[in-house]
XYZ file of C-alpha atoms in Angstrom:
124
model
C 88.747 14.969 27.835
C 91.583 16.128 25.467
C 94.041 18.502 25.769
C 94.406 21.717 23.301
C 97.593 20.162 22.182
C 95.685 16.575 21.563
C 93.010 18.558 19.405
C 95.584 20.916 17.469
C 97.520 17.568 16.286
C 94.306 15.695 15.683
C 92.947 18.425 13.605
C 95.981 19.757 11.930
C 98.208 16.725 11.897
C 101.744 17.031 11.156
C 103.862 14.986 8.568
C 101.237 12.937 7.188
C 101.201 10.656 4.511
C 104.889 8.319 3.359
C 108.180 8.049 2.233
C 108.509 6.891 -1.411
C 111.768 4.936 -0.296
C 111.974 4.814 3.178
C 114.819 3.723 4.937
C 112.686 1.730 7.519
C 109.115 0.981 7.850
C 107.629 0.285 11.514
C 103.837 -0.696 11.652
C 101.922 -1.470 14.668
C 98.539 -1.923 15.452
C 96.341 -2.635 18.497
C 93.316 -5.000 17.828
C 91.415 -4.079 21.114
C 90.542 -0.406 19.442
C 91.019 -1.040 16.011
C 94.144 1.724 15.524
C 96.577 0.683 13.215
C 99.657 2.834 12.752
C 102.674 2.721 9.750
C 105.738 5.293 10.269
C 108.328 5.798 7.561
C 111.412 7.154 8.486
C 114.430 8.829 6.230
C 117.731 8.173 7.645
C 120.923 10.032 6.515
C 124.131 9.646 8.671
C 122.697 8.119 10.887
C 119.937 10.899 11.603
C 116.027 11.151 11.208
C 115.975 13.585 8.414
C 112.339 12.858 7.391
C 109.381 11.466 9.295
C 106.057 10.411 7.940
C 102.708 8.497 9.356
C 99.816 7.001 8.251
C 97.038 6.151 11.057
C 93.973 4.729 10.935
C 92.093 5.124 14.575
C 90.909 7.548 17.087
C 91.927 11.061 17.545
C 94.387 10.083 20.209
C 96.076 7.917 18.081
C 96.222 10.511 15.197
C 97.397 13.134 17.621
C 100.435 10.496 18.990
C 101.707 9.830 15.116
C 101.723 13.809 14.494
C 103.568 14.623 18.041
C 105.865 11.650 17.690
C 107.094 12.642 14.500
C 107.997 16.228 15.295
C 109.664 15.007 18.392
C 112.262 13.156 16.426
C 112.988 14.620 13.347
C 116.763 16.142 13.335
C 117.376 13.449 16.187
C 119.731 10.742 15.578
C 118.881 7.299 15.745
C 119.923 6.577 19.331
C 117.888 9.776 20.440
C 114.695 8.630 18.808
C 114.962 5.130 20.603
C 114.892 6.842 23.975
C 111.801 8.342 23.250
C 109.312 6.300 25.410
C 105.240 6.097 25.476
C 105.043 8.487 28.419
C 107.163 11.273 26.685
C 104.421 10.972 23.631
C 101.863 11.354 25.820
C 103.371 13.890 28.139
C 104.226 16.038 24.748
C 100.438 16.657 23.998
C 99.929 17.166 27.742
C 98.228 14.533 29.106
C 95.587 11.575 27.723
C 92.764 10.215 28.923
C 93.291 6.928 30.878
C 91.240 4.987 28.455
C 93.544 6.311 25.554
C 96.800 5.529 26.980
C 97.024 2.527 25.007
C 97.073 5.125 21.789
C 100.511 6.704 22.801
C 101.856 2.963 22.828
C 101.559 2.980 19.452
C 103.552 5.555 18.567
C 106.668 4.973 20.272
C 106.138 1.085 18.769
C 105.979 2.136 15.710
C 108.774 4.550 15.520
C 111.308 1.977 17.207
C 110.138 -0.940 14.396
C 110.872 1.752 11.949
C 114.384 2.078 13.491
C 114.785 -1.935 14.193
C 113.817 -2.321 9.954
C 116.040 0.636 9.299
C 119.185 -0.965 11.150
C 118.075 -4.507 9.797
C 118.424 -2.938 6.138
C 121.740 -1.540 7.372
C 122.977 -5.009 8.574
C 122.160 -6.439 5.229
C 124.485 -4.047 3.092
């Protein structure tokens, strides 16, 4: 049912936790399946220096959170905004059709964290 990459990121998730003073935070949830995902970003000079996540959900939700963080560390804000839900699933070598909504959460949470970062920058 799950690819080896999904199982690896589920069993050994990368970048779990939270950033004490994040540049931005994004949280999303899917009431249908109960998954809740929060992504924290640390940005310096428009580059994502660190990303952490906390996810309450199924194995696919944890795996998509983990791979999402790996895909954007070291990227510019503009590059990270281009990350799509499909790209997250592709990076895991695919997800079962009934779990595709989980990959949507990772990109959405990241985009919300970036929006939060940008709002904080405009408020300065």
